[in-house]
XYZ file of C-alpha atoms in Angstrom:
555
model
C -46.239 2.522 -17.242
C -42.872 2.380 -15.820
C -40.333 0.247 -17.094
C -38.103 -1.765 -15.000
C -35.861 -4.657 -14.648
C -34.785 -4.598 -11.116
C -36.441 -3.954 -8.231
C -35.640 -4.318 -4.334
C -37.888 -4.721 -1.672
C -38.444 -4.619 1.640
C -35.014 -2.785 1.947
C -33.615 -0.416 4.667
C -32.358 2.088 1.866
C -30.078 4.882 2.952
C -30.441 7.213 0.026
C -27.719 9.857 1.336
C -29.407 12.580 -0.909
C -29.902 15.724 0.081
C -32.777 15.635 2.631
C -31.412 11.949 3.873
C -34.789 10.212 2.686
C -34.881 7.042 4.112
C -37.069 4.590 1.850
C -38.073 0.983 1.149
C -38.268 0.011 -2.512
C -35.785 0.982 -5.034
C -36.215 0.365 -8.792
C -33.987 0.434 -11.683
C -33.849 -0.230 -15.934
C -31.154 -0.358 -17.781
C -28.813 0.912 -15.486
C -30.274 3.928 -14.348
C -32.766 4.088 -10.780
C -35.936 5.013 -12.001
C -38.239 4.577 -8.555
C -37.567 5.146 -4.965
C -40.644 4.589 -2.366
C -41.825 3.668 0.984
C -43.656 0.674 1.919
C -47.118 2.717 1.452
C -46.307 4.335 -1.843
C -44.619 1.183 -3.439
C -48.772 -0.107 -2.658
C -49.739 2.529 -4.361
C -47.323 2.775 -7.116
C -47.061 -1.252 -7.962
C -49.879 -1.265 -10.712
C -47.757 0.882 -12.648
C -44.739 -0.857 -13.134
C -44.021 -2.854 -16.270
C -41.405 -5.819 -15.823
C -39.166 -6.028 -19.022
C -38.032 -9.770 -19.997
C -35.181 -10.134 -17.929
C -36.345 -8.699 -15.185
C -34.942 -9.590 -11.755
C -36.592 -8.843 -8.076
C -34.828 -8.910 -4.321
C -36.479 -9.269 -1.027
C -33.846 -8.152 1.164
C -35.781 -9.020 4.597
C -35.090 -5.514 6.292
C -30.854 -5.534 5.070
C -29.389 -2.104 4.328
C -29.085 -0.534 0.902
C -26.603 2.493 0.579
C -25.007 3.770 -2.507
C -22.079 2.206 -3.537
C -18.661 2.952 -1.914
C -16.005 5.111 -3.805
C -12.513 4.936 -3.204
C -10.903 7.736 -4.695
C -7.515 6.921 -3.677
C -5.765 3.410 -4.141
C -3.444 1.188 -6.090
C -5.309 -1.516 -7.424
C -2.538 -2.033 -10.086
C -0.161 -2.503 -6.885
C -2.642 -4.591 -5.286
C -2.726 -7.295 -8.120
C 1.089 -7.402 -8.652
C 1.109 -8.058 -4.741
C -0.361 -11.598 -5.013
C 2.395 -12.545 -7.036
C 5.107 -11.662 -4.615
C 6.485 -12.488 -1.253
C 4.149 -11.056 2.086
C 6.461 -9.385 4.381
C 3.908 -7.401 5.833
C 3.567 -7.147 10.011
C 2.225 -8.450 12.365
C 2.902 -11.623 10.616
C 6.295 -11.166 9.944
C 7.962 -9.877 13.685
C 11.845 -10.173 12.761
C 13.595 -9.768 9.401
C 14.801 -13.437 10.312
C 10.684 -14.160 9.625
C 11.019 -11.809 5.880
C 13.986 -14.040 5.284
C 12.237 -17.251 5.664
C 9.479 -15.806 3.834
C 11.678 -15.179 0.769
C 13.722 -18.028 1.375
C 10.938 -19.968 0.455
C 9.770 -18.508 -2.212
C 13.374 -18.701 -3.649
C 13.793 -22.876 -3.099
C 10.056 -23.087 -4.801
C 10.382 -20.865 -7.767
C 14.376 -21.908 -7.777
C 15.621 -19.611 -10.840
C 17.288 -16.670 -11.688
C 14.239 -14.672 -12.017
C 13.665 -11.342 -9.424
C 12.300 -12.461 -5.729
C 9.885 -9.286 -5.072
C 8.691 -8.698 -1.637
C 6.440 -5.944 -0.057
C 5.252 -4.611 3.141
C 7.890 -4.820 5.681
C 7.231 -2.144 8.475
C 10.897 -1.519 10.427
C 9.019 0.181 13.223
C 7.194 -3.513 13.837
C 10.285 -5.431 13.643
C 11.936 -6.785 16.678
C 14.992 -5.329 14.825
C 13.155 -1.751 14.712
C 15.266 -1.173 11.376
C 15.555 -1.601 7.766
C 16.478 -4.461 6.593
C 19.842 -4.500 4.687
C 21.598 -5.914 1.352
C 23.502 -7.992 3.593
C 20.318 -9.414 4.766
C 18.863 -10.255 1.521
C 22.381 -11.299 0.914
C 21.734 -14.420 3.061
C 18.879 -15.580 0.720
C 20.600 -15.202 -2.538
C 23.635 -13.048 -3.586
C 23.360 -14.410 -7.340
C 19.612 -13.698 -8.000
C 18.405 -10.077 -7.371
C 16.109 -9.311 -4.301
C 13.648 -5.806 -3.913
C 11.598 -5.884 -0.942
C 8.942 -2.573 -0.751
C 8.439 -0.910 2.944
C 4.637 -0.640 3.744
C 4.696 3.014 2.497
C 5.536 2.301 -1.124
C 8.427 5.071 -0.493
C 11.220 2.946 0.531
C 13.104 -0.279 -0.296
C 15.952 -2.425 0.081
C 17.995 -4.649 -2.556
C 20.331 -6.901 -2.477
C 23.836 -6.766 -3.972
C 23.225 -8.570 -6.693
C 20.798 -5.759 -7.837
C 23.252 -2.948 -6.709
C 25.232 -4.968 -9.218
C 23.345 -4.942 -11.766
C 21.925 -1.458 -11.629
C 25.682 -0.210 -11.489
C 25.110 1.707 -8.262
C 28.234 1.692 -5.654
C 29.671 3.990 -3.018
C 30.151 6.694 -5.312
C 26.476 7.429 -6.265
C 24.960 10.946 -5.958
C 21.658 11.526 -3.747
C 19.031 12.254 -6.359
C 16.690 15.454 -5.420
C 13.929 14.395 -3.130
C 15.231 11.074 -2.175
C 18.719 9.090 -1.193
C 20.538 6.299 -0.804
C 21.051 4.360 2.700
C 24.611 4.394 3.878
C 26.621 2.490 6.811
C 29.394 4.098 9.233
C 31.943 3.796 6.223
C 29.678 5.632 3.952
C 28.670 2.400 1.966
C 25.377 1.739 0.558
C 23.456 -0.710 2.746
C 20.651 -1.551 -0.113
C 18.002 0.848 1.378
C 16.184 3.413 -1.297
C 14.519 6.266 -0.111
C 11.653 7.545 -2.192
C 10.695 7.530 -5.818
C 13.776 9.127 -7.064
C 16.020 6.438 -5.760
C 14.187 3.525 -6.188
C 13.841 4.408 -10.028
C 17.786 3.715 -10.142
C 16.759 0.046 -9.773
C 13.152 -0.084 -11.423
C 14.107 -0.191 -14.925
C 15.956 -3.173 -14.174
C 12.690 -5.033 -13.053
C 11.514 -7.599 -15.907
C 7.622 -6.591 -16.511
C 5.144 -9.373 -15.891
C 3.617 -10.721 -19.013
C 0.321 -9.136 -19.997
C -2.025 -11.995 -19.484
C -0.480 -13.041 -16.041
C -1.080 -9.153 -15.003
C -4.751 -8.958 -16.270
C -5.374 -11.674 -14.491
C -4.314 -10.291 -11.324
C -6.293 -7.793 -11.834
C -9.413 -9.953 -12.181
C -8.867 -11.118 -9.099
C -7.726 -8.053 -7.602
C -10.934 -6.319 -8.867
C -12.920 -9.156 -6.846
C -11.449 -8.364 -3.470
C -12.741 -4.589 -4.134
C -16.433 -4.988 -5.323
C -16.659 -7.759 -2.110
C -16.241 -4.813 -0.267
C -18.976 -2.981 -1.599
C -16.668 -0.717 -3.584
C -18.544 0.263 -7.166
C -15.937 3.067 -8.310
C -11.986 3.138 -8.101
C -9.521 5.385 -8.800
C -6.225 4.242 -9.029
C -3.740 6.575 -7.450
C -0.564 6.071 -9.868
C -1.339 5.070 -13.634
C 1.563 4.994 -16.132
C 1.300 4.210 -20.214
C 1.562 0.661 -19.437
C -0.479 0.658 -16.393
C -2.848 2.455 -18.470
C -3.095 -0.259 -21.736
C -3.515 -3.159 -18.996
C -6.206 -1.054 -17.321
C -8.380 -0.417 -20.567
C -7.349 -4.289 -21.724
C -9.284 -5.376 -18.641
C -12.602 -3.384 -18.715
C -12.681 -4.027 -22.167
C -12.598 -8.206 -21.763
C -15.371 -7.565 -18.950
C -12.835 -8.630 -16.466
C -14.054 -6.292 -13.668
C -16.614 -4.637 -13.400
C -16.219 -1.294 -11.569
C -16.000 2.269 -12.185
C -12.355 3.398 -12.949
C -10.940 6.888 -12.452
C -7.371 7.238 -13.314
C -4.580 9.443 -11.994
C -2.069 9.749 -14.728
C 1.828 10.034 -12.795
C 2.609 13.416 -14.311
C 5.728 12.414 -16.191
C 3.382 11.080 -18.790
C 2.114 13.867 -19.610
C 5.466 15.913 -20.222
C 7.590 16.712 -23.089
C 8.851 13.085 -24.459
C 5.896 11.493 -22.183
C 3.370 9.276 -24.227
C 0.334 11.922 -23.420
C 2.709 14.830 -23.895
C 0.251 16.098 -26.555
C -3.227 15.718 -24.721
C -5.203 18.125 -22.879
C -7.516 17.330 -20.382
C -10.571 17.016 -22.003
C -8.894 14.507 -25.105
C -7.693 12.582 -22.659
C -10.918 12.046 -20.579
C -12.880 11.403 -24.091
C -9.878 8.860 -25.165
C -10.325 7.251 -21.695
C -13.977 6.758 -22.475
C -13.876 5.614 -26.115
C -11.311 2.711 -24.846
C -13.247 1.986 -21.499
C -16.763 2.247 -23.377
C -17.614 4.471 -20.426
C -16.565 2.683 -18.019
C -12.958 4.797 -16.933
C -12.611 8.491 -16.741
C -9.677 10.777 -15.994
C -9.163 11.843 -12.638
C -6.549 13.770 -12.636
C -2.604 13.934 -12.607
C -0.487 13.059 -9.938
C 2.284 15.042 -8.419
C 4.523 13.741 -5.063
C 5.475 16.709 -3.088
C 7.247 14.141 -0.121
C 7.261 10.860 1.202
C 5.743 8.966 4.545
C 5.444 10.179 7.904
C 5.955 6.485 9.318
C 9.773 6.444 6.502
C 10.672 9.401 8.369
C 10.541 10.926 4.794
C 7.252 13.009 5.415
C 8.326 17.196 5.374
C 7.292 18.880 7.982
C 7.609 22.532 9.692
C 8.647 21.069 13.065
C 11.083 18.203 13.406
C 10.208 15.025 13.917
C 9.567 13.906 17.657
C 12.082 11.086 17.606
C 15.037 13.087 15.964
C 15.177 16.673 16.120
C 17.458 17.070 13.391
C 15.056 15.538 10.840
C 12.594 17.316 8.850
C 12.147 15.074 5.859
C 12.072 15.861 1.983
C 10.293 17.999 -0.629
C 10.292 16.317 -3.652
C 10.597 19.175 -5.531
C 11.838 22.664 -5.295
C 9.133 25.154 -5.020
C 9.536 27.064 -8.112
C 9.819 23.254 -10.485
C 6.462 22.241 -8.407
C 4.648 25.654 -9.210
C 5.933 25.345 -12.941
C 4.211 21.477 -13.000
C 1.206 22.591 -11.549
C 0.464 25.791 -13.744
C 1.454 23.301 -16.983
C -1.447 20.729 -16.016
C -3.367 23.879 -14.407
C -3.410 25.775 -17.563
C -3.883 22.703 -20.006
C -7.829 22.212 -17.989
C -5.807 19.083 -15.599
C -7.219 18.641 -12.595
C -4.119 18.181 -10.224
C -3.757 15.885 -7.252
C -0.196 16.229 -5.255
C 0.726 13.667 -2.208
C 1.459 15.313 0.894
C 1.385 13.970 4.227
C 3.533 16.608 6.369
C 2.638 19.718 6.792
C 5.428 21.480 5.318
C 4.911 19.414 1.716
C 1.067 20.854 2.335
C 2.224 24.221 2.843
C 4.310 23.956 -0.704
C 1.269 22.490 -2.754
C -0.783 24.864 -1.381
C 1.521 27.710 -2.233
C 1.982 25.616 -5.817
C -2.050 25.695 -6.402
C -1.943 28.881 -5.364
C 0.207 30.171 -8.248
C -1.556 28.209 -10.806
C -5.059 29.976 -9.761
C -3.701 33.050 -9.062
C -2.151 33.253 -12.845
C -4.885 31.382 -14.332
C -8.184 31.536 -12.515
C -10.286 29.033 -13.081
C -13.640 27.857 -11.482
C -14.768 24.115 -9.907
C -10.969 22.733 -10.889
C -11.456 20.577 -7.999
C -7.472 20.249 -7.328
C -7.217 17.879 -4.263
C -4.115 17.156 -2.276
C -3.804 13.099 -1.063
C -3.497 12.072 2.555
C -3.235 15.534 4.033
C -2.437 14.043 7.253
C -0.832 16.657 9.241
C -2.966 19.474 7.897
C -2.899 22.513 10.455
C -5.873 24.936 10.956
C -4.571 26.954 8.552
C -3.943 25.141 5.748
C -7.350 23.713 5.772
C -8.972 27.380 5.867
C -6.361 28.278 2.838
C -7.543 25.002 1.214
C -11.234 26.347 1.464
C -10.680 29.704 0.284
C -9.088 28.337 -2.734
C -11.728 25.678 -3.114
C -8.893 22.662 -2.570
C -10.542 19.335 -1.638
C -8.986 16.535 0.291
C -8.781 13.537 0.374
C -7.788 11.878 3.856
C -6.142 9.152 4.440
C -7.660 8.036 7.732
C -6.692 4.908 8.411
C -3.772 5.589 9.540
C -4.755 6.592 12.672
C -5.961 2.872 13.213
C -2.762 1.446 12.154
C -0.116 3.864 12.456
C -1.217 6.365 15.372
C 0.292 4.532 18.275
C 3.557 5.046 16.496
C 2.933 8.606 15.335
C 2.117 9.492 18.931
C 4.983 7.983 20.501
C 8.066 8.100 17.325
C 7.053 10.242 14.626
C 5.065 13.030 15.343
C 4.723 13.108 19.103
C 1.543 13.539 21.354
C 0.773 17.061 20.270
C 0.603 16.512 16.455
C -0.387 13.213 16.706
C -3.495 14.164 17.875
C -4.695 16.549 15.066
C -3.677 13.978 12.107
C -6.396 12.919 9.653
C -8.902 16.485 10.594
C -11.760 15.616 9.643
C -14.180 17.444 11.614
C -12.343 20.419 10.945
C -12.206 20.237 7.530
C -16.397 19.424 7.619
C -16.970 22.678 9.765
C -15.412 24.556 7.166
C -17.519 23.410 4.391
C -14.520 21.612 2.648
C -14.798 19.142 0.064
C -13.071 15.933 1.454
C -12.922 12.164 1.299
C -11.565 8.956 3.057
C -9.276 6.738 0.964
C -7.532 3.307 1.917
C -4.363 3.640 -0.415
C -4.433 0.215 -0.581
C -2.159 -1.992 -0.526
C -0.392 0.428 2.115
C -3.725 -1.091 4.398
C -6.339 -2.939 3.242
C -9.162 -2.074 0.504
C -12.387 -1.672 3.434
C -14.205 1.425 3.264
C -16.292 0.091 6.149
C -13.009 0.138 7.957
C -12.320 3.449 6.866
C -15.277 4.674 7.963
C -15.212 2.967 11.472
C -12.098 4.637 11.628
C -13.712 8.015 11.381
C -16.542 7.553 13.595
C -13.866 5.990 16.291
C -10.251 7.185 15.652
C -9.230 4.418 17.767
C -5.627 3.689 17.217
C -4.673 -0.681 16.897
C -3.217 0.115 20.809
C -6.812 1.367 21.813
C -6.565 4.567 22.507
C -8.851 7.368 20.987
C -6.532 9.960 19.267
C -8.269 13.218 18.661
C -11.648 12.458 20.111
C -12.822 16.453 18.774
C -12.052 15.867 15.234
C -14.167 12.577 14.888
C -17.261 12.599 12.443
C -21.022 11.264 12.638
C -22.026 7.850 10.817
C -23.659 9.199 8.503
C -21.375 11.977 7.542
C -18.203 9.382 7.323
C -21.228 7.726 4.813
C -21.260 10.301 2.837
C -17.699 10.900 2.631
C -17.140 7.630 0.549
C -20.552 7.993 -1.344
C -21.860 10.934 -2.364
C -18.833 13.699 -1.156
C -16.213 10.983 -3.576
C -18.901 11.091 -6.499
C -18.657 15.373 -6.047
C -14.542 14.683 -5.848
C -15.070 12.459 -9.172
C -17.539 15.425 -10.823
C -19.633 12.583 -10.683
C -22.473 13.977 -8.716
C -25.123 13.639 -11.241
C -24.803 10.273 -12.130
C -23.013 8.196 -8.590
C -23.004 8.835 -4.821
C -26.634 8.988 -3.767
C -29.890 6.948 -4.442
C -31.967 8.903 -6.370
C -34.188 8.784 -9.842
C -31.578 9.198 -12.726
C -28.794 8.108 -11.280
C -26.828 4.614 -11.880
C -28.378 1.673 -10.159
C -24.978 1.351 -8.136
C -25.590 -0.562 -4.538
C -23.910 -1.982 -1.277
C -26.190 -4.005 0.434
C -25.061 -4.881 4.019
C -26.398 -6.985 6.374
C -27.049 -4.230 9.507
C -27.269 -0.569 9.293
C -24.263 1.217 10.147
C -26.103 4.350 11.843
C -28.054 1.977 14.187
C -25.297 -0.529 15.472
C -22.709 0.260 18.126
C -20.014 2.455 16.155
C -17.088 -0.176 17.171
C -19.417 -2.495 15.082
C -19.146 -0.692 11.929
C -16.480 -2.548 10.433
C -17.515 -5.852 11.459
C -20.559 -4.937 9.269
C -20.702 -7.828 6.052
C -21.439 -6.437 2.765
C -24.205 -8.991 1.189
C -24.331 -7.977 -2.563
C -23.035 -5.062 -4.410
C -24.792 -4.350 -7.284
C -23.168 -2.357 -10.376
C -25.050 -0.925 -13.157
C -28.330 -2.713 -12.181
C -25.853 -5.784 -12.342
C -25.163 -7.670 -9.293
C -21.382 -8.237 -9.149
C -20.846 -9.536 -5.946
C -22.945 -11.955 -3.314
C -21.629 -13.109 -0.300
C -23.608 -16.146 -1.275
C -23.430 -17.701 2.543
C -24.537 -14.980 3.979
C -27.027 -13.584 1.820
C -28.952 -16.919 1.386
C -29.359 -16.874 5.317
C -30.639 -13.184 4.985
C -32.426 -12.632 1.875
C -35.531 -14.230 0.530
């Protein structure tokens, strides 16, 4: 007899394995999917199934079960801290007179001396079509500090008062890899480009208390598994990040899969996991997650964002031919960093969105593997946007994976074509069907909150690569349904070295589920992200129902 305490019928079930078995009834206990059959051999098969005490049954009516989704590249820390700040995100906001009403407000109804945080502001989709300035957050408050992020999470602007209190004037340095904004008289105007700058003002930031963060990230961790997400990885985790992380899969307070990329300084001389290698991390990450978290990897920057004219690239960019943007790092400190984590069993995964920061990673991994082979490392570079032919085929011989951040082309690709990158490059971002012809190991990621958490979206953006102006940019390099599937299912569980247990339906594996209410290989692609999830199911568990929606079409 077969033991079970969930089982689904009447499904449309998408198993994404190998063969791309399409099947009816799925059954699970404790976790783990222990039967997958058709209509006719569930009839056969019924007899032998024994029901254990809690056991719990679905008729989903003909709805579609896939594996759950996997993000392997997002901010969900970010996210949360987001919903306690000020929205200066576009289309909404059209002017930075719109931001400043925006924080305005927020400043008469939490009336303190406390920080005003903002995020999102896009200068390319302000009437302005610049930065904003300190003497535009000046205008709100000049006695309580003011930080508003830019969309890409490598730029802001502050106000004087924070100038002030950071003890930043005229005189400042540029630090390596970033700068400080200027006006015709060679003052600062309160805009921070990259990392490196921005940290001058971080430390200054009060931390939100530990229960008001947690419960953030409750919340935060709701929006995700509503979109059929199961497993997370969280693109940028610190100590602190890290404690809050384990404090809230401990309580129970979300339920998903975590994979963590530790921000490389942590794991330096003087950083709190100086002493760790790979594999004591991973197995401290599971003894305080009780198996819920895992290490992913550490996390290297290598430039900035294509769309904060901070991107590097080989060619200049189309709207200023004297601008190249930054490396981060000079080539021999990156290949040092990498053969460090390389050489202590890290896997290693370095931003780059031009093509010139690709280029230097490449040439960084390179080292490392050259020096110090070593088999399935699974190093993976992040957003790989501008990726030319021959970095992907360098990226395959040295088995480098990607992972693609593909909605930009959606939100960002008007622009690139006609500011950043012009009509020739602009075409090629985001390869995807390259990088599948070559047998590369690759996934779509929403880097959330730079758009929003929707791997439906992401994948309609694959299937499509329709830009927000309508126009198709790079109609070669799009991908099939299922194939954009896989590549936040089963090809995210292979990035995660998950494969055995996540990514697929199929007997051994976790009972990990989206169900969604039309099948995205047999609608109109344009449809695809319209598509509702209904339940997502975690563990055997379900953690999600779109209870409207699923009591109209679910028995």
């Amino acid at each position: 007899m077969m033991k079970v305490d969930l089982l689904i019928r009447n499904a449309n079930i998408i198993t994404l394995d190998a063969q791309s078995t399409r099947a009816n009834v799925v059954a699970s206990y404790r976790g783990r999917i222990v039967g997958i059959w058709s209509k006719a051999e569930f009839n056969k098969a019924k007899d032998s199934l024994a029901p254990e005490k809690d056991f719990k049954k679905l008729d989903l009516n003909g709805a579609t079960l896939i594996p759950g989704f996997i993000d392997t590249h997002n901010h969900l820390f970010m996210y949360a801290l987001n919903k306690a700040q000020v929205d200066c995100s576009s289309p909404q906001n059209k002017s930075i007179s719109d931001i400043l009403y925006n924080l305005e407000a927020f400043h008469q109804k939490q009336n303190d001396s406390s920080w005003i945080l903002g995020f999102g502001y896009d200068d390319t989709m302000l009437t302005e079509n610049r930065h904003p300035t300190k003497e535009d957050l000046d205008k709100v408050s000049t006695d309580r500090p003011i930080i508003v992020r830019h969309i890409s999470n490598h730029i802001a602007v502050v106000n004087s008062k924070v100038l002030e209190l950071a003890k930043i004037d005229a005189s400042v340095k540029d630090p390596e890899g970033g700068h400080f904004g200027r006006d015709a008289s060679n003052n600062l105007n309160g805009v921070l480009y990259e990392h490196v700058a921005m940290s001058f003002v971080y430390d200054y930031i009060p931390a939100p208390l530990k229960e008001e963060v947690i419960d953030l990230i409750r919340v935060a961790a709701q929006d995700y598994v509503a979109q059929g997400i199961t497993t997370n990885t969280d693109a940028a985790v610190g100590h602190s990040e890290y404690d809050i992380h384990m404090d809230v899969i401990r309580d129970t307070k979300h339920p998903m899969r975590m994979r963590l990329m530790f921000m490389y300084n942590v794991l330096l001389e003087d950083g709190f996991f100086e002493k760790y290698n790979a594999n004591q991390l991973n197995q401290k990450i599971l003894e305080d997650s009780n198996g819920m978290a895992k290490l992913d990897s550490v996390k290297l920057f290598q430039d900035g964002s294509i769309q904060g004219l901070t991107g590097a690239l080989r060619q200049p960019y189309y709207n200023d031919p004297n601008l190249f943007g930054d490396l981060i790092f000079p080539q021999q400190t990156l290949n040092d960093y990498v053969l460090n984590f390389h050489s202590r069993g890290f896997r290693i995964a370095t931003h780059g969105n031009g093509d010139r920061a690709i280029g230097s990673i490449l040439e960084a991994y390179q080292h490392a593997l050259d020096t110090s082979p070593r088999t399935d490392h699974r190093h993976r570079i992040e957003h790989v946007q501008t990726a030319t032919p021959e970095d992907l085929k360098l990226m395959k011989d040295y088995n480098i994976a990607a992972s693609f951040f593909i909605n930009h082309i959606y939100y960002w690709g008007d622009r690139h074509k006609n500011i950043f990158l012009g009509p020739e490059r602009a075409e090629r971002i985001n390869p995807l069907k390259e990088a599948e012809d070559l047998g590369l190991l690759y996934t779509l990621h929403s880097d959330c909150p730079v758009t929003p958490i929707s791997p439906l979206f992401s994948i309609w953006a694959a299937v499509n690569r329709v830009t927000s102006g309508g126009h198709v940019l790079g109609e070669g390099l799009k991908i099939n349904v299922e194939t954009a599937l896989k590549s936040m299912t089963i090809y995210g569980a292979q990035l995660n070295f998950d494969e055995q247990d996540l990514g697929s339906i199929e007997i051994g594996k976790f009972a990990d589920f989206a169900i969604l209410d039309k099948d995205p290989t047999a609608v109109d692609p344009m449809t695809i992200k319209d598509i509702n999830i209904l339940f997502t199911i975690i563990n055997g568990e379900i953690v999600f129902e779109n209870k409207e929606l699923a009591l109209s079409k679910i028995k």
